Amino acid sequence: MIVADRKPFEEIIEMLKPYSRILLLGCNECVTVCAAGGAKEVAVLASEIRLFRAKEGKPVEIKEVTLERNCDPEYVETLKPFIDDFDVVLSMACGCGIQFVGERYRNMIVLPAVNTTFYGVTEQHGVWAERCQGCGNCVLDKTLGICPVTRCAKSLFNGPCGGSQGGVCEVNKDTPCAWQLIVDRYKEMGMLDRYLEIQPVKDWSTSRDGGPRKRIREDLKI
Amino acid sequence: MRLSYPANVKIVKVPCTGRVDVIHVMKAFENGADGVCLVGCLEGDCHFLVGNLRARKRVEYAKQLLDECGIGGDRVVMYNLSSAEGQKFAQIAREMTEKIRELGPNPVKSAKS
């Protein structure tokens, strides 16, 4: 899923200063699962904003809407009947959703209420961790399911580096060294000889380095 | 027991404090409450095992949110006591009322008037 974090309240309230009719938009997909921008988080943020503004003597009208997805046009379209009743959209969807709503409704300003952080997994209830960077050229077959691009701070392909101490990355003591994990996995599977294969320089043009990416399936286009 | 406690305490019954979510606390303040007191079972005595422990975490989170929006996290408090402790309940109701009286009314109400 795409993982996000709610922005600090002061930042949100500062963005909303000029506005009094707010459409607060959530998303039922990734940001619901990572508890950053689902219906529950929308309700809590709306309540917080209402309380703050009421206390300041500048009450706001907030409509809380959580779309099935903010990244598909058919759901974004459902905002049409009422979006013009508001001064601004405050979106708790990921960066994709925030932009997509803005693209559809050109006369509206869509403000972000979250910082979109990474593609990750739920390690345990309330703990999410990064697993993929969308580099566009997956190497998980070579590293037996542990991504060196994402989980190594340097994205090394022939690791570990000298900063790996006792299986821990020097960047953060809570981060396991990805290459230690990969070597352990090779051992576990009796495939340690694979570690001796030198990986060539990666072609990063399939990643962000090649600019914004697009995927087209002609057979599905209408 | 026929114990008395301050008449300004309004009781909202829930099956377990584990049912209480952050939004319920926030809504109480939006609707004009001056303070919210969660009274759960003793820790380790939850019929649903961890309902009261979860409620305590949610209270801590609600405190942060209320501090952020200027209402004040001190206005939410959680207590743990057993259903056999009527005396203690009355005492908590008095303590809470005193504490909230010191903090003054919900700032949202003062802004409206």
mmCIF file of C-alpha atoms in Angstrom:
data_model
loop_
_atom_site.group_PDB
_atom_site.id
_atom_site.type_symbol
_atom_site.label_atom_id
_atom_site.label_comp_id
_atom_site.label_asym_id
_atom_site.label_seq_id
_atom_site.Cartn_x
_atom_site.Cartn_y
_atom_site.Cartn_z
ATOM 1 C CA MET A 1 0.000 0.000 0.000
ATOM 2 C CA ILE A 2 0.955 3.652 -0.247
ATOM 3 C CA VAL A 3 1.746 4.867 3.249
ATOM 4 C CA ALA A 4 1.171 8.429 4.395
ATOM 5 C CA ASP A 5 1.462 10.461 7.568
ATOM 6 C CA ARG A 6 -0.864 13.221 8.630
ATOM 7 C CA LYS A 7 0.736 16.638 8.408
ATOM 8 C CA PRO A 8 1.246 18.545 11.674
ATOM 9 C CA PHE A 9 -1.964 20.269 12.745
ATOM 10 C CA GLU A 10 -0.364 23.756 12.758
ATOM 11 C CA GLU A 11 0.589 23.330 9.102
ATOM 12 C CA ILE A 12 -2.939 22.261 8.152
ATOM 13 C CA ILE A 13 -4.582 25.086 10.070
ATOM 14 C CA GLU A 14 -2.211 27.624 8.473
ATOM 15 C CA MET A 15 -3.153 26.386 4.973
ATOM 16 C CA LEU A 16 -6.840 26.693 5.822
ATOM 17 C CA LYS A 17 -6.629 30.248 7.189
ATOM 18 C CA PRO A 18 -8.334 31.993 4.249
ATOM 19 C CA TYR A 19 -11.146 29.451 3.922
ATOM 20 C CA SER A 20 -14.405 28.846 5.751
ATOM 21 C CA ARG A 21 -16.182 26.195 3.646
ATOM 22 C CA ILE A 22 -14.020 23.094 3.435
ATOM 23 C CA LEU A 23 -14.532 19.793 1.662
ATOM 24 C CA LEU A 24 -12.469 17.295 3.657
ATOM 25 C CA LEU A 25 -11.702 14.356 1.433
ATOM 26 C CA GLY A 26 -10.557 10.908 2.511
ATOM 27 C CA CYS A 27 -9.799 7.735 0.595
ATOM 28 C CA ASN A 28 -10.985 4.183 1.297
ATOM 29 C CA GLU A 29 -7.844 2.548 -0.049
ATOM 30 C CA CYS A 30 -4.214 2.700 1.107
ATOM 31 C CA VAL A 31 -4.524 5.651 3.479
ATOM 32 C CA THR A 32 -7.399 3.899 5.254
ATOM 33 C CA VAL A 33 -5.275 0.800 5.821
ATOM 34 C CA CYS A 34 -2.339 2.845 7.137
ATOM 35 C CA ALA A 35 -4.742 4.923 9.287
ATOM 36 C CA ALA A 36 -3.690 8.234 7.768
ATOM 37 C CA GLY A 37 -6.662 9.366 5.702
ATOM 38 C CA GLY A 38 -9.651 7.028 5.877
ATOM 39 C CA ALA A 39 -13.158 7.912 7.067
ATOM 40 C CA LYS A 40 -12.067 7.717 10.720
ATOM 41 C CA GLU A 41 -9.130 10.058 10.262
ATOM 42 C CA VAL A 42 -11.306 12.423 8.230
ATOM 43 C CA ALA A 43 -13.825 12.581 11.097
ATOM 44 C CA VAL A 44 -11.132 13.247 13.702
ATOM 45 C CA LEU A 45 -9.362 15.932 11.655
ATOM 46 C CA ALA A 46 -12.688 17.614 10.845
ATOM 47 C CA SER A 47 -13.515 17.680 14.541
ATOM 48 C CA GLU A 48 -10.108 19.114 15.413
ATOM 49 C CA ILE A 49 -10.420 21.859 12.776
ATOM 50 C CA ARG A 50 -13.959 22.729 13.894
ATOM 51 C CA LEU A 51 -12.868 22.948 17.530
ATOM 52 C CA PHE A 52 -9.837 25.101 16.709
ATOM 53 C CA ARG A 53 -11.725 27.478 14.475
ATOM 54 C CA ALA A 54 -14.695 27.738 16.831
ATOM 55 C CA LYS A 55 -12.295 28.634 19.631
ATOM 56 C CA GLU A 56 -10.727 31.301 17.394
ATOM 57 C CA GLY A 57 -14.188 32.698 16.695
ATOM 58 C CA LYS A 58 -13.887 31.810 12.982
ATOM 59 C CA PRO A 59 -16.197 28.821 12.590
ATOM 60 C CA VAL A 60 -15.945 26.608 9.517
ATOM 61 C CA GLU A 61 -18.351 24.468 7.564
ATOM 62 C CA ILE A 62 -16.806 21.084 6.809
ATOM 63 C CA LYS A 63 -18.252 18.336 4.648
ATOM 64 C CA GLU A 64 -16.598 14.978 5.225
ATOM 65 C CA VAL A 65 -16.430 12.727 2.167
ATOM 66 C CA THR A 66 -14.418 9.540 1.757
ATOM 67 C CA LEU A 67 -14.166 8.251 -1.795
ATOM 68 C CA GLU A 68 -13.706 4.586 -2.655
ATOM 69 C CA ARG A 69 -10.546 5.686 -4.476
ATOM 70 C CA ASN A 70 -9.150 9.107 -5.326
ATOM 71 C CA CYS A 71 -6.968 7.732 -8.125
ATOM 72 C CA ASP A 72 -9.771 6.581 -10.467
ATOM 73 C CA PRO A 73 -11.897 9.023 -12.473
ATOM 74 C CA GLU A 74 -15.260 7.356 -11.814
ATOM 75 C CA TYR A 75 -14.991 8.014 -8.074
ATOM 76 C CA VAL A 76 -13.527 11.505 -8.444
ATOM 77 C CA GLU A 77 -16.491 12.310 -10.706
ATOM 78 C CA THR A 78 -18.916 11.747 -7.813
ATOM 79 C CA LEU A 79 -17.735 15.015 -6.212
ATOM 80 C CA LYS A 80 -19.181 17.039 -9.076
ATOM 81 C CA PRO A 81 -22.677 17.766 -7.679
ATOM 82 C CA PHE A 82 -21.390 19.556 -4.579
ATOM 83 C CA ILE A 83 -17.687 20.427 -4.938
ATOM 84 C CA ASP A 84 -18.475 23.987 -6.034
ATOM 85 C CA ASP A 85 -20.265 24.629 -2.733
ATOM 86 C CA PHE A 86 -16.854 24.780 -1.054
ATOM 87 C CA ASP A 87 -13.938 27.231 -1.009
ATOM 88 C CA VAL A 88 -11.271 24.574 -0.886
ATOM 89 C CA VAL A 89 -10.646 20.819 -0.822
ATOM 90 C CA LEU A 90 -8.457 19.446 1.952
ATOM 91 C CA SER A 91 -7.432 15.952 0.934
ATOM 92 C CA MET A 92 -6.207 13.142 3.150
ATOM 93 C CA ALA A 93 -5.593 10.920 0.116
ATOM 94 C CA CYS A 94 -2.059 10.168 -1.053
ATOM 95 C CA GLY A 95 -0.235 12.524 -3.409
ATOM 96 C CA CYS A 96 -1.788 10.753 -6.409
ATOM 97 C CA GLY A 97 -5.326 11.376 -5.193
ATOM 98 C CA ILE A 98 -4.642 14.990 -4.262
ATOM 99 C CA GLN A 99 -3.337 15.730 -7.752
ATOM 100 C CA PHE A 100 -6.027 13.745 -9.555
ATOM 101 C CA VAL A 101 -8.879 15.633 -7.873
ATOM 102 C CA GLY A 102 -7.140 18.917 -8.705
ATOM 103 C CA GLU A 103 -6.755 17.861 -12.350
ATOM 104 C CA ARG A 104 -10.486 17.089 -12.636
ATOM 105 C CA TYR A 105 -11.716 20.252 -10.879
ATOM 106 C CA ARG A 106 -9.477 22.973 -12.257
ATOM 107 C CA ASN A 107 -11.259 25.796 -10.420
ATOM 108 C CA MET A 108 -10.630 24.232 -6.996
ATOM 109 C CA ILE A 109 -7.546 24.391 -4.841
ATOM 110 C CA VAL A 110 -6.772 20.961 -3.378
ATOM 111 C CA LEU A 111 -4.627 21.109 -0.260
ATOM 112 C CA PRO A 112 -2.692 18.148 1.159
ATOM 113 C CA ALA A 113 -3.453 17.092 4.731
ATOM 114 C CA VAL A 114 -0.948 14.220 4.627
ATOM 115 C CA ASN A 115 2.671 13.675 3.637
ATOM 116 C CA THR A 116 2.842 10.661 1.346
ATOM 117 C CA THR A 117 5.842 8.665 2.464
ATOM 118 C CA PHE A 118 6.385 5.207 0.933
ATOM 119 C CA TYR A 119 5.100 1.900 -0.479
ATOM 120 C CA GLY A 120 4.990 -0.395 2.486
ATOM 121 C CA VAL A 121 3.519 -3.206 4.531
ATOM 122 C CA THR A 122 1.821 -3.477 7.901
ATOM 123 C CA GLU A 123 4.534 -5.090 10.033
ATOM 124 C CA GLN A 124 2.197 -5.155 13.026
ATOM 125 C CA HIS A 125 -0.940 -3.281 14.039
ATOM 126 C CA GLY A 126 0.074 0.375 13.970
ATOM 127 C CA VAL A 127 3.520 -0.218 12.441
ATOM 128 C CA TRP A 128 4.153 0.264 8.734
ATOM 129 C CA ALA A 129 7.479 -0.174 6.968
ATOM 130 C CA GLU A 130 8.875 0.502 3.521
ATOM 131 C CA ARG A 131 9.394 -2.416 1.155
ATOM 132 C CA CYS A 132 9.397 -1.084 -2.431
ATOM 133 C CA GLN A 133 10.565 2.017 -4.270
ATOM 134 C CA GLY A 134 8.994 1.228 -7.635
ATOM 135 C CA CYS A 135 12.355 1.199 -9.417
ATOM 136 C CA GLY A 136 10.724 -0.330 -12.469
ATOM 137 C CA ASN A 137 13.127 -3.259 -12.754
ATOM 138 C CA CYS A 138 12.554 -5.777 -9.979
ATOM 139 C CA VAL A 139 15.546 -7.755 -8.676
ATOM 140 C CA LEU A 140 13.785 -9.702 -5.910
ATOM 141 C CA ASP A 141 14.550 -12.967 -7.756
ATOM 142 C CA LYS A 142 18.284 -12.340 -7.328
ATOM 143 C CA THR A 143 18.105 -11.337 -3.680
ATOM 144 C CA LEU A 144 15.528 -13.935 -2.633
ATOM 145 C CA GLY A 145 12.776 -11.507 -1.816
ATOM 146 C CA ILE A 146 14.691 -8.780 0.032
ATOM 147 C CA CYS A 147 14.907 -5.527 -1.886
ATOM 148 C CA PRO A 148 18.369 -3.943 -1.844
ATOM 149 C CA VAL A 149 17.016 -0.814 -3.563
ATOM 150 C CA THR A 150 14.573 -0.054 -0.755
ATOM 151 C CA ARG A 151 15.989 -1.672 2.322
ATOM 152 C CA CYS A 152 19.633 -0.690 1.898
ATOM 153 C CA ALA A 153 20.078 3.005 2.681
ATOM 154 C CA LYS A 154 22.559 3.224 -0.215
ATOM 155 C CA SER A 155 20.585 0.916 -2.557
ATOM 156 C CA LEU A 156 23.728 -1.183 -2.954
ATOM 157 C CA PHE A 157 23.706 -4.141 -5.331
ATOM 158 C CA ASN A 158 26.892 -5.739 -4.042
ATOM 159 C CA GLY A 159 26.687 -5.190 -0.307
ATOM 160 C CA PRO A 160 27.044 -4.888 2.549
ATOM 161 C CA CYS A 161 29.057 -1.725 3.027
ATOM 162 C CA GLY A 162 31.336 -0.943 5.978
ATOM 163 C CA GLY A 163 28.456 0.647 7.821
ATOM 164 C CA SER A 164 26.866 -2.716 8.543
ATOM 165 C CA GLN A 165 27.598 -3.540 12.178
ATOM 166 C CA GLY A 166 26.158 -6.628 13.840
ATOM 167 C CA GLY A 167 23.479 -6.851 11.169
ATOM 168 C CA VAL A 168 22.355 -3.256 11.723
ATOM 169 C CA CYS A 169 22.580 -0.301 9.335
ATOM 170 C CA GLU A 170 24.702 2.636 10.489
ATOM 171 C CA VAL A 171 22.012 5.051 9.299
ATOM 172 C CA ASN A 172 19.554 3.930 11.975
ATOM 173 C CA LYS A 173 19.965 1.387 14.748
ATOM 174 C CA ASP A 174 16.388 0.187 14.177
ATOM 175 C CA THR A 175 17.082 -0.633 10.525
ATOM 176 C CA PRO A 176 18.454 -4.077 9.770
ATOM 177 C CA CYS A 177 21.217 -4.192 7.163
ATOM 178 C CA ALA A 178 19.484 -5.319 3.955
ATOM 179 C CA TRP A 179 22.595 -7.167 2.792
ATOM 180 C CA GLN A 180 22.866 -9.007 6.091
ATOM 181 C CA LEU A 181 19.242 -10.070 5.580
ATOM 182 C CA ILE A 182 20.028 -11.160 2.010
ATOM 183 C CA VAL A 183 23.102 -13.183 3.060
ATOM 184 C CA ASP A 184 21.123 -14.794 5.906
ATOM 185 C CA ARG A 185 18.415 -15.688 3.415
ATOM 186 C CA TYR A 186 20.951 -17.193 0.963
ATOM 187 C CA LYS A 187 22.296 -19.328 3.835
ATOM 188 C CA GLU A 188 18.800 -20.321 4.930
ATOM 189 C CA MET A 189 17.989 -21.533 1.423
ATOM 190 C CA GLY A 190 21.389 -23.208 0.902
ATOM 191 C CA MET A 191 22.177 -20.809 -1.917
ATOM 192 C CA LEU A 192 25.156 -18.918 -0.505
ATOM 193 C CA ASP A 193 27.041 -19.387 -3.801
ATOM 194 C CA ARG A 194 24.618 -16.824 -5.298
ATOM 195 C CA TYR A 195 26.280 -14.192 -3.104
ATOM 196 C CA LEU A 196 29.465 -14.505 -5.149
ATOM 197 C CA GLU A 197 27.726 -13.349 -8.340
ATOM 198 C CA ILE A 198 28.695 -9.734 -8.945
ATOM 199 C CA GLN A 199 25.688 -7.664 -9.936
ATOM 200 C CA PRO A 200 26.292 -5.258 -12.814
ATOM 201 C CA VAL A 201 25.502 -1.552 -12.592
ATOM 202 C CA LYS A 202 21.730 -1.099 -12.489
ATOM 203 C CA ASP A 203 19.959 0.784 -15.260
ATOM 204 C CA TRP A 204 18.057 3.407 -13.303
ATOM 205 C CA SER A 205 16.260 4.795 -16.341
ATOM 206 C CA THR A 206 13.227 2.637 -15.481
ATOM 207 C CA SER A 207 13.090 4.337 -12.075
ATOM 208 C CA ARG A 208 12.351 7.982 -11.259
ATOM 209 C CA ASP A 209 15.616 8.909 -12.985
ATOM 210 C CA GLY A 210 13.898 8.385 -16.326
ATOM 211 C CA GLY A 211 11.243 10.976 -15.490
ATOM 212 C CA PRO A 212 7.526 10.420 -14.739
ATOM 213 C CA ARG A 213 6.387 6.977 -15.854
ATOM 214 C CA LYS A 214 3.276 5.833 -17.646
ATOM 215 C CA ARG A 215 1.853 2.387 -18.301
ATOM 216 C CA ILE A 216 -0.425 1.742 -21.268
ATOM 217 C CA ARG A 217 -2.350 -1.388 -22.182
ATOM 218 C CA GLU A 218 -3.815 -0.748 -25.581
ATOM 219 C CA ASP A 219 -6.256 -3.698 -25.293
ATOM 220 C CA LEU A 220 -7.929 -2.116 -22.277
ATOM 221 C CA LYS A 221 -8.287 1.386 -23.655
ATOM 222 C CA ILE A 222 -11.831 2.419 -24.558
ATOM 223 C CA MET B 1 -25.295 3.129 48.958
ATOM 224 C CA ARG B 2 -27.232 6.278 47.992
ATOM 225 C CA LEU B 3 -24.027 8.192 47.335
ATOM 226 C CA SER B 4 -24.205 11.619 45.835
ATOM 227 C CA TYR B 5 -21.925 13.058 43.206
ATOM 228 C CA PRO B 6 -22.045 16.361 41.278
ATOM 229 C CA ALA B 7 -25.174 16.695 39.155
ATOM 230 C CA ASN B 8 -23.232 18.171 36.231
ATOM 231 C CA VAL B 9 -21.671 14.772 35.427
ATOM 232 C CA LYS B 10 -23.510 13.197 32.518
ATOM 233 C CA ILE B 11 -23.056 9.460 32.198
ATOM 234 C CA VAL B 12 -22.749 7.800 28.790
ATOM 235 C CA LYS B 13 -22.888 4.029 29.062
ATOM 236 C CA VAL B 14 -20.749 1.848 26.803
ATOM 237 C CA PRO B 15 -20.378 -1.940 26.909
ATOM 238 C CA CYS B 16 -16.624 -1.605 27.537
ATOM 239 C CA THR B 17 -14.207 1.359 27.463
ATOM 240 C CA GLY B 18 -12.685 -0.459 24.482
ATOM 241 C CA ARG B 19 -15.737 0.798 22.569
ATOM 242 C CA VAL B 20 -14.689 4.408 23.083
ATOM 243 C CA ASP B 21 -12.907 5.899 20.117
ATOM 244 C CA VAL B 22 -11.037 9.185 19.782
ATOM 245 C CA ILE B 23 -13.865 10.633 17.716
ATOM 246 C CA HIS B 24 -16.339 10.128 20.616
ATOM 247 C CA VAL B 25 -14.120 12.217 22.884
ATOM 248 C CA MET B 26 -13.716 14.906 20.222
ATOM 249 C CA LYS B 27 -17.479 15.023 19.590
ATOM 250 C CA ALA B 28 -18.126 15.480 23.298
ATOM 251 C CA PHE B 29 -16.055 18.667 23.193
ATOM 252 C CA GLU B 30 -17.676 19.809 19.949
ATOM 253 C CA ASN B 31 -21.028 19.399 21.693
ATOM 254 C CA GLY B 32 -19.921 21.589 24.567
ATOM 255 C CA ALA B 33 -18.558 19.226 27.234
ATOM 256 C CA ASP B 34 -16.012 20.886 29.532
ATOM 257 C CA GLY B 35 -14.242 17.629 30.275
ATOM 258 C CA VAL B 36 -14.420 13.915 29.556
ATOM 259 C CA CYS B 37 -13.689 11.217 32.082
ATOM 260 C CA LEU B 38 -13.367 7.606 31.001
ATOM 261 C CA VAL B 39 -14.064 5.119 33.743
ATOM 262 C CA GLY B 40 -12.930 1.627 32.859
ATOM 263 C CA CYS B 41 -12.462 -1.617 34.711
ATOM 264 C CA LEU B 42 -9.277 -2.307 36.621
ATOM 265 C CA GLU B 43 -6.319 -3.145 34.436
ATOM 266 C CA GLY B 44 -6.135 -6.898 34.015
ATOM 267 C CA ASP B 45 -9.854 -7.252 34.775
ATOM 268 C CA CYS B 46 -11.280 -6.475 31.325
ATOM 269 C CA HIS B 47 -13.966 -8.951 30.237
ATOM 270 C CA PHE B 48 -12.677 -8.453 26.711
ATOM 271 C CA LEU B 49 -9.076 -8.763 27.899
ATOM 272 C CA VAL B 50 -7.620 -5.458 26.673
ATOM 273 C CA GLY B 51 -10.531 -3.042 26.150
ATOM 274 C CA ASN B 52 -9.487 -0.771 29.004
ATOM 275 C CA LEU B 53 -5.830 -0.830 27.928
ATOM 276 C CA ARG B 54 -6.801 0.219 24.418
ATOM 277 C CA ALA B 55 -9.018 2.950 25.809
ATOM 278 C CA ARG B 56 -6.084 4.354 27.768
ATOM 279 C CA LYS B 57 -3.969 4.565 24.607
ATOM 280 C CA ARG B 58 -6.819 6.315 22.815
ATOM 281 C CA VAL B 59 -7.165 8.765 25.693
ATOM 282 C CA GLU B 60 -3.458 9.582 25.339
ATOM 283 C CA TYR B 61 -3.958 10.182 21.609
ATOM 284 C CA ALA B 62 -7.060 12.306 22.215
ATOM 285 C CA LYS B 63 -5.050 14.389 24.704
ATOM 286 C CA GLN B 64 -2.504 15.155 21.954
ATOM 287 C CA LEU B 65 -5.237 16.164 19.513
ATOM 288 C CA LEU B 66 -6.952 18.381 22.077
ATOM 289 C CA ASP B 67 -3.653 20.061 22.926
ATOM 290 C CA GLU B 68 -3.054 20.696 19.212
ATOM 291 C CA CYS B 69 -6.403 22.354 18.661
ATOM 292 C CA GLY B 70 -6.198 24.453 21.807
ATOM 293 C CA ILE B 71 -8.922 22.780 23.879
ATOM 294 C CA GLY B 72 -6.373 21.246 26.239
ATOM 295 C CA GLY B 73 -5.557 17.577 26.728
ATOM 296 C CA ASP B 74 -5.912 17.976 30.520
ATOM 297 C CA ARG B 75 -9.655 17.924 30.037
ATOM 298 C CA VAL B 76 -9.625 14.183 29.303
ATOM 299 C CA VAL B 77 -8.806 11.766 32.095
ATOM 300 C CA MET B 78 -9.066 8.009 32.435
ATOM 301 C CA TYR B 79 -9.634 6.158 35.686
ATOM 302 C CA ASN B 80 -9.735 2.437 36.390
ATOM 303 C CA LEU B 81 -11.984 1.053 39.095
ATOM 304 C CA SER B 82 -14.168 -1.952 39.669
ATOM 305 C CA SER B 83 -17.949 -1.887 39.545
ATOM 306 C CA ALA B 84 -17.979 -2.550 43.315
ATOM 307 C CA GLU B 85 -16.284 0.770 44.059
ATOM 308 C CA GLY B 86 -19.228 3.139 44.246
ATOM 309 C CA GLN B 87 -17.501 5.315 46.839
ATOM 310 C CA LYS B 88 -14.518 5.724 44.586
ATOM 311 C CA PHE B 89 -16.730 6.575 41.610
ATOM 312 C CA ALA B 90 -18.414 9.372 43.553
ATOM 313 C CA GLN B 91 -15.008 10.626 44.661
ATOM 314 C CA ILE B 92 -13.694 10.589 41.051
ATOM 315 C CA ALA B 93 -16.780 12.504 39.892
ATOM 316 C CA ARG B 94 -16.064 15.151 42.539
ATOM 317 C CA GLU B 95 -12.350 15.284 41.730
ATOM 318 C CA MET B 96 -12.998 15.576 38.013
ATOM 319 C CA THR B 97 -15.579 18.324 38.533
ATOM 320 C CA GLU B 98 -13.104 20.264 40.674
ATOM 321 C CA LYS B 99 -10.317 19.811 38.154
ATOM 322 C CA ILE B 100 -12.478 20.983 35.250
ATOM 323 C CA ARG B 101 -13.795 23.901 37.271
ATOM 324 C CA GLU B 102 -10.183 25.011 37.741
ATOM 325 C CA LEU B 103 -9.538 24.697 33.995
ATOM 326 C CA GLY B 104 -12.642 26.757 33.247
ATOM 327 C CA PRO B 105 -15.327 26.170 30.633
ATOM 328 C CA ASN B 106 -14.710 24.612 27.219
ATOM 329 C CA PRO B 107 -12.995 27.429 25.234
ATOM 330 C CA VAL B 108 -15.326 26.819 22.292
ATOM 331 C CA LYS B 109 -18.289 27.892 24.423
ATOM 332 C CA SER B 110 -16.533 31.075 25.573
ATOM 333 C CA ALA B 111 -15.746 31.961 21.928
ATOM 334 C CA LYS B 112 -19.409 31.534 20.957
ATOM 335 C CA SER B 113 -20.750 33.768 23.720
#
